[in-house]
PDB file of C-alpha atoms in Angstrom:
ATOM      1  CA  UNK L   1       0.000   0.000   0.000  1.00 50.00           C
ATOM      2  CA  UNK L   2       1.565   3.326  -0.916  1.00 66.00           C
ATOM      3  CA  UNK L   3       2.320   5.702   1.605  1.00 70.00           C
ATOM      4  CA  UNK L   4       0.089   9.376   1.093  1.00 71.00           C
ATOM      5  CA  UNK L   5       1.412  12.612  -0.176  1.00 79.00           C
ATOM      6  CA  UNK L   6       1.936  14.705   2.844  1.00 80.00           C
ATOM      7  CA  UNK L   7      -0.233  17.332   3.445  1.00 78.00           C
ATOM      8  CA  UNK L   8       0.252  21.292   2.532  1.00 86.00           C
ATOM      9  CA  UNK L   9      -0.654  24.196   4.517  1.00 82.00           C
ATOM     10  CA  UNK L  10      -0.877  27.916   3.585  1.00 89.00           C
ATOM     11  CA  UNK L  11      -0.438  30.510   6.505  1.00 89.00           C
ATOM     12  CA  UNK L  12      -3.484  33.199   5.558  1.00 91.00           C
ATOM     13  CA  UNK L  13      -2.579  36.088   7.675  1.00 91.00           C
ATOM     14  CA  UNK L  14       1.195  36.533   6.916  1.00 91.00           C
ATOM     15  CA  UNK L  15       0.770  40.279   6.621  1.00 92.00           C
ATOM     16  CA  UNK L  16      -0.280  40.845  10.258  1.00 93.00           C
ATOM     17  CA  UNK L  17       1.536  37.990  11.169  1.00 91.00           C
ATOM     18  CA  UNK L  18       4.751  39.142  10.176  1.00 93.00           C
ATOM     19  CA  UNK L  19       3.881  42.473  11.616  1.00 92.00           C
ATOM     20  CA  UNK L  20       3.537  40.829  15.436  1.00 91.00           C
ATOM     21  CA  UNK L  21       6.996  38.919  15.069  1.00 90.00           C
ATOM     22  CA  UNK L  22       8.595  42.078  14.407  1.00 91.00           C
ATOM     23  CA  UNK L  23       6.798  44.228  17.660  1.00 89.00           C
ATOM     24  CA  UNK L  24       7.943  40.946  19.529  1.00 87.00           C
ATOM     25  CA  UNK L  25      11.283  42.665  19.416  1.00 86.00           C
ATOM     26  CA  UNK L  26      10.223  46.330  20.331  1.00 85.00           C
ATOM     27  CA  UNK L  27      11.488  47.667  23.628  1.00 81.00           C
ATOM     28  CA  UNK L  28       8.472  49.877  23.537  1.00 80.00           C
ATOM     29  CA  UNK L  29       6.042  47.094  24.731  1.00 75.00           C
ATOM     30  CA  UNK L  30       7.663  46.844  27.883  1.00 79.00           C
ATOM     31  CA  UNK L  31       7.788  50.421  29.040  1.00 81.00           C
ATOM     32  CA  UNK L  32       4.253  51.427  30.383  1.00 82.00           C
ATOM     33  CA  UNK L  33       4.313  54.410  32.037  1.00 82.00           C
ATOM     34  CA  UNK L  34       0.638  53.893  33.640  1.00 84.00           C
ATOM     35  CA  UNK L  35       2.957  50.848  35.587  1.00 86.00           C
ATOM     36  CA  UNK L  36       2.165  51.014  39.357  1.00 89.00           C
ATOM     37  CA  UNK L  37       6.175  50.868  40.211  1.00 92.00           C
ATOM     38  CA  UNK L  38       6.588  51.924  44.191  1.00 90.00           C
ATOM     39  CA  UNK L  39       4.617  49.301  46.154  1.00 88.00           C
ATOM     40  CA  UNK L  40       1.464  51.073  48.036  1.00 84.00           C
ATOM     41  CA  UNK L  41       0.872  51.176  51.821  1.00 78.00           C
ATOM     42  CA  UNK L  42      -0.588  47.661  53.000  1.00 72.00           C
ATOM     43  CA  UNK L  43      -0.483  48.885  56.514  1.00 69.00           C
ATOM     44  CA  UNK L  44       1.059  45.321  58.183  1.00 71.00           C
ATOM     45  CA  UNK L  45       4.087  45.725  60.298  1.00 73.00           C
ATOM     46  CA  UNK L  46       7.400  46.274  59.557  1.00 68.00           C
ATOM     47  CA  UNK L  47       9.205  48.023  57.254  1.00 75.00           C
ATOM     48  CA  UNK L  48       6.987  48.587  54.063  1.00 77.00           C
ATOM     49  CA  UNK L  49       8.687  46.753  50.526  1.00 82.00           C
ATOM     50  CA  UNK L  50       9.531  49.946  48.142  1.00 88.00           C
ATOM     51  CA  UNK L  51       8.594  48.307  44.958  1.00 94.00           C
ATOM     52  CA  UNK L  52       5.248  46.957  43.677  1.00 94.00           C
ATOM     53  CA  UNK L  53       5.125  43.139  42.507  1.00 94.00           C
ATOM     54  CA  UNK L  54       4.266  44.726  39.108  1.00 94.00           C
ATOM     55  CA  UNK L  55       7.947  46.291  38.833  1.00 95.00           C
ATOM     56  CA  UNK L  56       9.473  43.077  40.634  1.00 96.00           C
ATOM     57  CA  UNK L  57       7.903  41.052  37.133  1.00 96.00           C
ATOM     58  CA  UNK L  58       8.388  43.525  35.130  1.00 95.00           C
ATOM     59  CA  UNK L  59      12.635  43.620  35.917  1.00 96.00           C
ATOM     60  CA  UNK L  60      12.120  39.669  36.024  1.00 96.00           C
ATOM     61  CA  UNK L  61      10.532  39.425  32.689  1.00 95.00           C
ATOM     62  CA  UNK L  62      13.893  41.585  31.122  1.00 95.00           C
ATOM     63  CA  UNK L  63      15.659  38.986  32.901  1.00 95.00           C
ATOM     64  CA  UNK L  64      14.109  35.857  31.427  1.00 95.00           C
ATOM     65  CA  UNK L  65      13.835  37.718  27.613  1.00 92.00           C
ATOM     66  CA  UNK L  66      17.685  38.461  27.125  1.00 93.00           C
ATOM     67  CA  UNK L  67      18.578  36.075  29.360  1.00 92.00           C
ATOM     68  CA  UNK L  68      20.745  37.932  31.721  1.00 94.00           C
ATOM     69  CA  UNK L  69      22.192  37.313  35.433  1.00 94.00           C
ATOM     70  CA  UNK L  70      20.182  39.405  37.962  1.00 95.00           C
ATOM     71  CA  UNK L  71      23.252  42.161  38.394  1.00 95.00           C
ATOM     72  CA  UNK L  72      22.882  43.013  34.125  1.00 96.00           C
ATOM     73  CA  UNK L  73      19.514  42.919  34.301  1.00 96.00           C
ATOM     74  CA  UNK L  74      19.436  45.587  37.449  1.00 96.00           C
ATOM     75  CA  UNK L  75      21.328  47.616  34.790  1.00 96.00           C
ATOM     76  CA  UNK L  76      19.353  47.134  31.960  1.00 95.00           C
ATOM     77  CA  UNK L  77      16.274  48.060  33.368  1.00 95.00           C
ATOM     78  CA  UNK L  78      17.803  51.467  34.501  1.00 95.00           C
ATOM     79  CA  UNK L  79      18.682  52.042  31.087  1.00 94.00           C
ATOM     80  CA  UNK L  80      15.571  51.293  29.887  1.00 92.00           C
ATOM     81  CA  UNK L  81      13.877  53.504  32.357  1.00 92.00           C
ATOM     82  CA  UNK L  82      16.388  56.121  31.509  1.00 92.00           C
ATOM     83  CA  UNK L  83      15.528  55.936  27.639  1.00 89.00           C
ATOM     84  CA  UNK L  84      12.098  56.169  28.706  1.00 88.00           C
ATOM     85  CA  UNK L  85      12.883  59.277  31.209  1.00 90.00           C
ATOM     86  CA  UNK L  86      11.385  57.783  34.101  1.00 91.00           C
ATOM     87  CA  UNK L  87      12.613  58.806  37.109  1.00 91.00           C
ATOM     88  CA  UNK L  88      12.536  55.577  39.044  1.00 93.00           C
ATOM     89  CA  UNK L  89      14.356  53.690  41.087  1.00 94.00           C
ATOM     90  CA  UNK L  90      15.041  50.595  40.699  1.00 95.00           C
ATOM     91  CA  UNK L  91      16.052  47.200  42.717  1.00 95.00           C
ATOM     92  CA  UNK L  92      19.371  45.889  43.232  1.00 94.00           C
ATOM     93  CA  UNK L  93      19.979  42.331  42.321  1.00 94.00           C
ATOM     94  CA  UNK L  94      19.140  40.932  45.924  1.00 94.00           C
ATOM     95  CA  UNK L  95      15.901  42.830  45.550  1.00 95.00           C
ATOM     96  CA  UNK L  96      15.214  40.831  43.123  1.00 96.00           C
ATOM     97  CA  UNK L  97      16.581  37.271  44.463  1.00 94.00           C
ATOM     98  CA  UNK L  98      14.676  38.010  47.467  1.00 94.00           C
ATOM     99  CA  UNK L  99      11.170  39.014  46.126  1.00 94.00           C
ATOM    100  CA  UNK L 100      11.546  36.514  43.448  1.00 95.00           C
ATOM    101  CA  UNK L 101      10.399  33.579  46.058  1.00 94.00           C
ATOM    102  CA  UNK L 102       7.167  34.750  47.056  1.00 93.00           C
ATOM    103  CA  UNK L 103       6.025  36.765  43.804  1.00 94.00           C
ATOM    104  CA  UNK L 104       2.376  35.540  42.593  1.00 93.00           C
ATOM    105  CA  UNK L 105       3.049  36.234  39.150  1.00 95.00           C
ATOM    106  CA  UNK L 106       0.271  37.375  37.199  1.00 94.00           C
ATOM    107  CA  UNK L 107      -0.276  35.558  33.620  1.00 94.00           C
ATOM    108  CA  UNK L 108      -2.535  37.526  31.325  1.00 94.00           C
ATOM    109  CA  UNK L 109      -4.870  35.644  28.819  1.00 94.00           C
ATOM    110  CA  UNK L 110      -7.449  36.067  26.295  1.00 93.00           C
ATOM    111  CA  UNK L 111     -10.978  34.373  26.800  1.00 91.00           C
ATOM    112  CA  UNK L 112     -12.638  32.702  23.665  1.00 87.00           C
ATOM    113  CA  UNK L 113     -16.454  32.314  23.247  1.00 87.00           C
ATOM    114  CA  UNK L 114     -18.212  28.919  24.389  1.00 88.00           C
ATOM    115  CA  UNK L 115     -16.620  26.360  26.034  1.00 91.00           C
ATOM    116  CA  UNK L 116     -12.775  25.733  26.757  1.00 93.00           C
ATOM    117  CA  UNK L 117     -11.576  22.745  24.954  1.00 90.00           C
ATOM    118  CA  UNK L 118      -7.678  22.218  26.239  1.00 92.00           C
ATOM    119  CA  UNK L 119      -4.543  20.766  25.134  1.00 90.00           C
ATOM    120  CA  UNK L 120      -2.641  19.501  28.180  1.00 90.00           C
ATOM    121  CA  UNK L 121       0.734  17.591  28.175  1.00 88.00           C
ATOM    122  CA  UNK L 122       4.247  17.877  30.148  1.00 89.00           C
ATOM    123  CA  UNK L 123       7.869  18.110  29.325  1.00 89.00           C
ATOM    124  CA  UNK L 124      10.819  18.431  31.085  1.00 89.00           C
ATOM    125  CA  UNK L 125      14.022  21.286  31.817  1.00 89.00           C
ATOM    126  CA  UNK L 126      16.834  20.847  33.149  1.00 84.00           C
ATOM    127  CA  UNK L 127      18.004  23.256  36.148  1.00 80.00           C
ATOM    128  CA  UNK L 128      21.554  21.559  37.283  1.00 69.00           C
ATOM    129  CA  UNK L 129      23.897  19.383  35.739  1.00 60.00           C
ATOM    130  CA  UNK L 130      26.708  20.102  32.543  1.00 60.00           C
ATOM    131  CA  UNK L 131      25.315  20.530  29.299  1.00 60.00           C
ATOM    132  CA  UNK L 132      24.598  18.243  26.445  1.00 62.00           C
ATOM    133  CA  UNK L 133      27.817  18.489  24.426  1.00 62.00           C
ATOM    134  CA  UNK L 134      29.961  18.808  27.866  1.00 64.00           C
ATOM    135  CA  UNK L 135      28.375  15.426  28.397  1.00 64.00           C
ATOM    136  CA  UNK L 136      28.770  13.567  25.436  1.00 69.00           C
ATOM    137  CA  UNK L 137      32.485  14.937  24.937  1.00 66.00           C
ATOM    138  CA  UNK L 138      34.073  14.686  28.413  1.00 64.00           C
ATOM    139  CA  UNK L 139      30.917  12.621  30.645  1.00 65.00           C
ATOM    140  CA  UNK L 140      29.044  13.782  33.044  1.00 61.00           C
ATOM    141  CA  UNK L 141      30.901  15.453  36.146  1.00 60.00           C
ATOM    142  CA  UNK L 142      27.725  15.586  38.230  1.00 62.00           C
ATOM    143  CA  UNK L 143      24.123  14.172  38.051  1.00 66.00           C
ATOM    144  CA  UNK L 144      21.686  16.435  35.752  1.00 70.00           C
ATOM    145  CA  UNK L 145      18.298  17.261  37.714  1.00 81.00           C
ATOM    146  CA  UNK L 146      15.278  18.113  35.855  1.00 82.00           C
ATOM    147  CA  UNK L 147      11.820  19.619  36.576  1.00 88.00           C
ATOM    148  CA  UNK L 148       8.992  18.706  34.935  1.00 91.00           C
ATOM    149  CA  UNK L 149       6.382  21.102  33.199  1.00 93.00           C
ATOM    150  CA  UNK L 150       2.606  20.496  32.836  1.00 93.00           C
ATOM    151  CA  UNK L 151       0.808  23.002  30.775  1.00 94.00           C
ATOM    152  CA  UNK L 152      -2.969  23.381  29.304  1.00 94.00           C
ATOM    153  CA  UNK L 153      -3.056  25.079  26.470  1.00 94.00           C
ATOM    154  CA  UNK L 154      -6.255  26.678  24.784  1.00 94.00           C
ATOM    155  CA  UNK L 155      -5.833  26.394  21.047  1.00 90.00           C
ATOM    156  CA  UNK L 156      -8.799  29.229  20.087  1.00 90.00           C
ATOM    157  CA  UNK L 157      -6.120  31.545  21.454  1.00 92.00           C
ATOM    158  CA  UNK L 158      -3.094  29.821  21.714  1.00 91.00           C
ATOM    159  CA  UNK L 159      -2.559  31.400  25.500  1.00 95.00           C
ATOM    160  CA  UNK L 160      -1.344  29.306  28.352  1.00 95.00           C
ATOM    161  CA  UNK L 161      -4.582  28.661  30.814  1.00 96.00           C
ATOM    162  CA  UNK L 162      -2.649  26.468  33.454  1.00 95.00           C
ATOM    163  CA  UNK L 163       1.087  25.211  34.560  1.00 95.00           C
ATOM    164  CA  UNK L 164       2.102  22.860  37.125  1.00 93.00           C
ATOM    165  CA  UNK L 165       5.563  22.484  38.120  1.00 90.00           C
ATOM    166  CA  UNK L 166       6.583  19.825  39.829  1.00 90.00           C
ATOM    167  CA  UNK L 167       9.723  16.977  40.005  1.00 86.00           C
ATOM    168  CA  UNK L 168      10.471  14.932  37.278  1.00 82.00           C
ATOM    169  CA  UNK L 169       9.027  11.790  39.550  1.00 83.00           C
ATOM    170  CA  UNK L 170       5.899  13.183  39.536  1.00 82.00           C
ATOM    171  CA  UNK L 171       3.450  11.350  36.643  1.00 80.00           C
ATOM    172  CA  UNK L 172       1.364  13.467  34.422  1.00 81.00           C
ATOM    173  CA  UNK L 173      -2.084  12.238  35.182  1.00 82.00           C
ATOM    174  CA  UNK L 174      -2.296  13.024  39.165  1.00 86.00           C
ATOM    175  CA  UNK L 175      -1.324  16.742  37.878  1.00 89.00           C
ATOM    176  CA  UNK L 176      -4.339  16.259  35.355  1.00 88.00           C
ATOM    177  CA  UNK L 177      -7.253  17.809  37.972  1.00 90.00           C
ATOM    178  CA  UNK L 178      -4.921  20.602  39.521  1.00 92.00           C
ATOM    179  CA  UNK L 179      -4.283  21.940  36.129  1.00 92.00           C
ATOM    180  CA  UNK L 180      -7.811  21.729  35.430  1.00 92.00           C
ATOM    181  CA  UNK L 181      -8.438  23.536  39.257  1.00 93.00           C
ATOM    182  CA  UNK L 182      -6.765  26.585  38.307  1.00 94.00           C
ATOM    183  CA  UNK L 183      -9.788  27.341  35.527  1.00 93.00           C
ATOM    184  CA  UNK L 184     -12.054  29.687  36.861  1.00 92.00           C
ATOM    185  CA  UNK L 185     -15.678  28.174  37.694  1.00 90.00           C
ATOM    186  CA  UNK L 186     -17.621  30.274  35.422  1.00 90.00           C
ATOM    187  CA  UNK L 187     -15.794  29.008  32.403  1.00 92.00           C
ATOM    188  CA  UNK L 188     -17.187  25.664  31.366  1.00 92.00           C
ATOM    189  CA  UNK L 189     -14.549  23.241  30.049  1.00 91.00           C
ATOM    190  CA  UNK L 190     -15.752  21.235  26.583  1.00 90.00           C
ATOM    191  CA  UNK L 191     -13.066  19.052  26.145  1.00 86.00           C
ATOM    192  CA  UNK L 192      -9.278  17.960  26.944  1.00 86.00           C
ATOM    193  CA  UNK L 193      -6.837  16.141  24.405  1.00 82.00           C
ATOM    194  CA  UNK L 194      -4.172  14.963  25.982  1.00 78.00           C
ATOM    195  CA  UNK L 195      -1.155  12.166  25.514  1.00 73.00           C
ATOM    196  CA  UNK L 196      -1.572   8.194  26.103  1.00 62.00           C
ATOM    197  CA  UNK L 197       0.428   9.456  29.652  1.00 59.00           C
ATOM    198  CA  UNK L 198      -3.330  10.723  30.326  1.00 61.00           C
ATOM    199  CA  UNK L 199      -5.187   8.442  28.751  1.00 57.00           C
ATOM    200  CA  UNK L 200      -6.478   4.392  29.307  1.00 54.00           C
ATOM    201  CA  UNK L 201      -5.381   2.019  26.834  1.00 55.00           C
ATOM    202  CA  UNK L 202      -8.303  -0.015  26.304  1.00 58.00           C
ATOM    203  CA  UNK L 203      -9.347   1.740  23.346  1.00 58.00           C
ATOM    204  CA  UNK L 204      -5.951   1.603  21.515  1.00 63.00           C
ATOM    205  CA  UNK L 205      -5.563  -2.094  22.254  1.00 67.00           C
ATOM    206  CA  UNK L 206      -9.249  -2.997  21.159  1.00 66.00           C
ATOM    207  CA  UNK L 207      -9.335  -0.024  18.336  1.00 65.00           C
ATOM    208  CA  UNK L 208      -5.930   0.323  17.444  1.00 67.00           C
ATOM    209  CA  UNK L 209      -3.562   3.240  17.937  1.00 64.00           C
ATOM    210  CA  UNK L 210      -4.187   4.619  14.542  1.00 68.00           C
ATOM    211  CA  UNK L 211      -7.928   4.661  14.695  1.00 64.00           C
ATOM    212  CA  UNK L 212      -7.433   6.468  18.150  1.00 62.00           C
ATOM    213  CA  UNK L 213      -5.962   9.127  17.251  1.00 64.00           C
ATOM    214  CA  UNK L 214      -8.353   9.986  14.063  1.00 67.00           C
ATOM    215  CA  UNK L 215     -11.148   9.175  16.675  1.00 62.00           C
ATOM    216  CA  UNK L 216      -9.994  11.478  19.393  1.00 61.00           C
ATOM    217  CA  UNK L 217      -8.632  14.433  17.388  1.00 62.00           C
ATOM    218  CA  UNK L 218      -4.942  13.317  19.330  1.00 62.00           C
ATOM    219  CA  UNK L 219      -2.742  15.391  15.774  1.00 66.00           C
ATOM    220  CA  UNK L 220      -4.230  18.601  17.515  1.00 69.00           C
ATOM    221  CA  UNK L 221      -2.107  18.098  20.503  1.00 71.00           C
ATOM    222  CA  UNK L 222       0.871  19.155  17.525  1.00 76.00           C
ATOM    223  CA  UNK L 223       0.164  22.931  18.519  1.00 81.00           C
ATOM    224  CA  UNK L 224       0.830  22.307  22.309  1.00 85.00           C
ATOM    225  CA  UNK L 225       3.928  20.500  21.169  1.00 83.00           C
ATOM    226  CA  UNK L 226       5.036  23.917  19.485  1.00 84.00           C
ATOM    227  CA  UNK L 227       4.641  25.928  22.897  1.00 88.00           C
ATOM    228  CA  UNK L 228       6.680  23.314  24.247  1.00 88.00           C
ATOM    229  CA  UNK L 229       9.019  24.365  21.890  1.00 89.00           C
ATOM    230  CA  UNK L 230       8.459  28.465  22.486  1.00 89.00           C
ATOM    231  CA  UNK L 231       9.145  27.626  26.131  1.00 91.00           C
ATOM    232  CA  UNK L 232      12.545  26.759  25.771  1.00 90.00           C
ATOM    233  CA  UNK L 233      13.087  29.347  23.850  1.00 90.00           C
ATOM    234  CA  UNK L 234      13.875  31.187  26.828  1.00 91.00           C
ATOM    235  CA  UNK L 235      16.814  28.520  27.566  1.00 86.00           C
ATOM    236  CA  UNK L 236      17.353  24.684  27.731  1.00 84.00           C
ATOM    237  CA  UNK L 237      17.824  25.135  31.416  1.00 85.00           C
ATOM    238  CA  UNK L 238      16.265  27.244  34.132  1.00 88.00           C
ATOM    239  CA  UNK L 239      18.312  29.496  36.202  1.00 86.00           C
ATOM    240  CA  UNK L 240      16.854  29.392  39.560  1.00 85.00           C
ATOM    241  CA  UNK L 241      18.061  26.507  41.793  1.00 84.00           C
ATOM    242  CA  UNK L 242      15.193  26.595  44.816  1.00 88.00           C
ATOM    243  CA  UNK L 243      10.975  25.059  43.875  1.00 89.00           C
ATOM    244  CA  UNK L 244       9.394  28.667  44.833  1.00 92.00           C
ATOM    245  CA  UNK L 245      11.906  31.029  42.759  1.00 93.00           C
ATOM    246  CA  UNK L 246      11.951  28.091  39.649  1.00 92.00           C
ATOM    247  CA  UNK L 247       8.168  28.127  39.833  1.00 93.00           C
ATOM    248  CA  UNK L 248       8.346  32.419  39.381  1.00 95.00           C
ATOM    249  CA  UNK L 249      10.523  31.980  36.224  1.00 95.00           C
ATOM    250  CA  UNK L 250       8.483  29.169  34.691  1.00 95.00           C
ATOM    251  CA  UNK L 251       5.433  31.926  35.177  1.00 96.00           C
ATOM    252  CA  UNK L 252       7.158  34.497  33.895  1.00 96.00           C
ATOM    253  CA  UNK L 253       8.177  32.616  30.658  1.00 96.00           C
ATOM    254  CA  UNK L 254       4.550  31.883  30.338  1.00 96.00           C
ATOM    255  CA  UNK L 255       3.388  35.489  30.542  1.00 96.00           C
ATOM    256  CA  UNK L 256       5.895  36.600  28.200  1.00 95.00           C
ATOM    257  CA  UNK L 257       4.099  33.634  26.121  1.00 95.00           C
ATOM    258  CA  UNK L 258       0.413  34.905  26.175  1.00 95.00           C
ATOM    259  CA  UNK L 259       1.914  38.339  25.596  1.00 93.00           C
ATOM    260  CA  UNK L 260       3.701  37.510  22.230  1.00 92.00           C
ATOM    261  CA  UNK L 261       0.527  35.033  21.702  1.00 92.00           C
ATOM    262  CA  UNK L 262      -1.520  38.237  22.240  1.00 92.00           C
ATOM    263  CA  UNK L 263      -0.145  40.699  19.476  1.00 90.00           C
ATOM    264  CA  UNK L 264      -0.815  38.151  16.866  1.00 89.00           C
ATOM    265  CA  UNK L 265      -0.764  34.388  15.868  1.00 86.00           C
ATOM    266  CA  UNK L 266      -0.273  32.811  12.695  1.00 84.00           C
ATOM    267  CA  UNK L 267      -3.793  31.437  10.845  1.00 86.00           C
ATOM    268  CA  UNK L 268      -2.679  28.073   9.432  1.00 82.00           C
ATOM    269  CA  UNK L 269      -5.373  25.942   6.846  1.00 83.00           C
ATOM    270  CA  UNK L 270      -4.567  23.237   5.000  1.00 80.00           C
ATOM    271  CA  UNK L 271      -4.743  23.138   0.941  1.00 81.00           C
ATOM    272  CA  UNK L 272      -3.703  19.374  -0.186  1.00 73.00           C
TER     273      UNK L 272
END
């Protein structure tokens, strides 16, 4: 039986498309000067933090885009501020280190209409070890630890809804119903495509793994497998070393996600 031609698909919007990759790049998106940058009063004891999570992300997020130790990025932002002639101050790199721990990042998305049908699956990054071609030239000089990332992925908008991160021990289906958790209540879910790591295998044994995937839609989970792929494009390798500040950069990468997701996405149909 001859194998089929494979099939052809035509990007429709390449105009406006194009147009988003190259604002993706613009320092201007990241300078707002409506930004609430000195924290307010809370009125708890103590002595009161001076700057507001906002500006904490916002210094982190320069951090995690040009992928910069926390001194240069301390430096960067004043020059950015600078260019911007804002008179700010801002936090020195154990600021940052410090507030980094507790910040509750916040991860903008787009709503679609009707239900939310989600794309869930895992993969992992590495956080501590030598790197792949230190590895395979000289061996390893120390064990390589990974973390493992769960994300559920809406593909009307192609934003991030929900992330877990947890050890690489951890399987993916007990992180199945927290992921689904962090949905809000008023948004009903329709569906969720994930991985056989999900999944039972009574119906690919009885139906066959083919038929499976035709029958569950499983080649849609290809456009969660590409976010996988704009997630480490931050870096092979996160730089935090404790759960708490690891879990703040895997947020931040995600917000810097929806954001890019958010200027424009590319409208892909198939013609053969």
């Amino acid at each position: 039986m001859s194998k089929p031609p494979p099939a052809r698909y035509r990007t429709t919007n390449w105009s406006n498309y194009n147009a988003s990759l190259r604002k993706r790049g613009s320092l201007l998106i990241w300078v707002d000067k409506e930004m609430t940058w000195r924290a307010p009063r809370d009125g708890r004891p103590g002595r009161p933090a001076v700057f507001s999570d906002a500006a904490i992300q916002f210094c982190l997020s320069i951090k995690v885009l040009f992928k910069l130790p926390l001194r240069q990025t301390a430096g960067m932002v004043a020059s950015l501020l600078r260019l911007a002639s804002l008179d700010w101050p801002v936090p020195d790199f154990s600021t940052l280190c410090r507030r980094q721990r507790t910040l509750a990042v916040q991860v903008p998305y787009r709503r679609a209409d009707g239900p939310l049908n989600l794309l869930v699956d895992s993969t992992g990054i590495k956080f501590l070890g030598d790197g792949e071609w230190q590895a395979r030239k000289h061996g390893s000089q120390r064990r390589r630890q990974w973390r493992k990332v769960h994300l559920a992925m809406d593909p009307a908008t192609s934003d991030i809804r929900a992330v877990e991160f947890t050890p690489s021990r951890d399987g993916d289906s007990p992180v199945l119903p927290d992921l689904l958790g962090q949905i809000p209540d008023n948004e009903p879910i329709g569906t969720v495509t994930a991985d056989g790591a999900y999944d039972t295998l009574r119906a690919t044994r009885y139906y066959g793994r083919a038929f499976w995937k035709r029958w569950t839609g499983y080649h849609a989970r290809s456009r969660i497998d590409a976010r996988m792929r704009c997630l480490k494009a931050f870096g092979e390798r996160i730089a935090a070393r404790d759960p708490d500040r690891q879990t703040a950069e895997i947020h931040i990468r995600i917000a810097l996600m929806n954001r890019f997701s958010a200027l424009c996405t590319a409208e892909i149909v198939r013609v053969a």
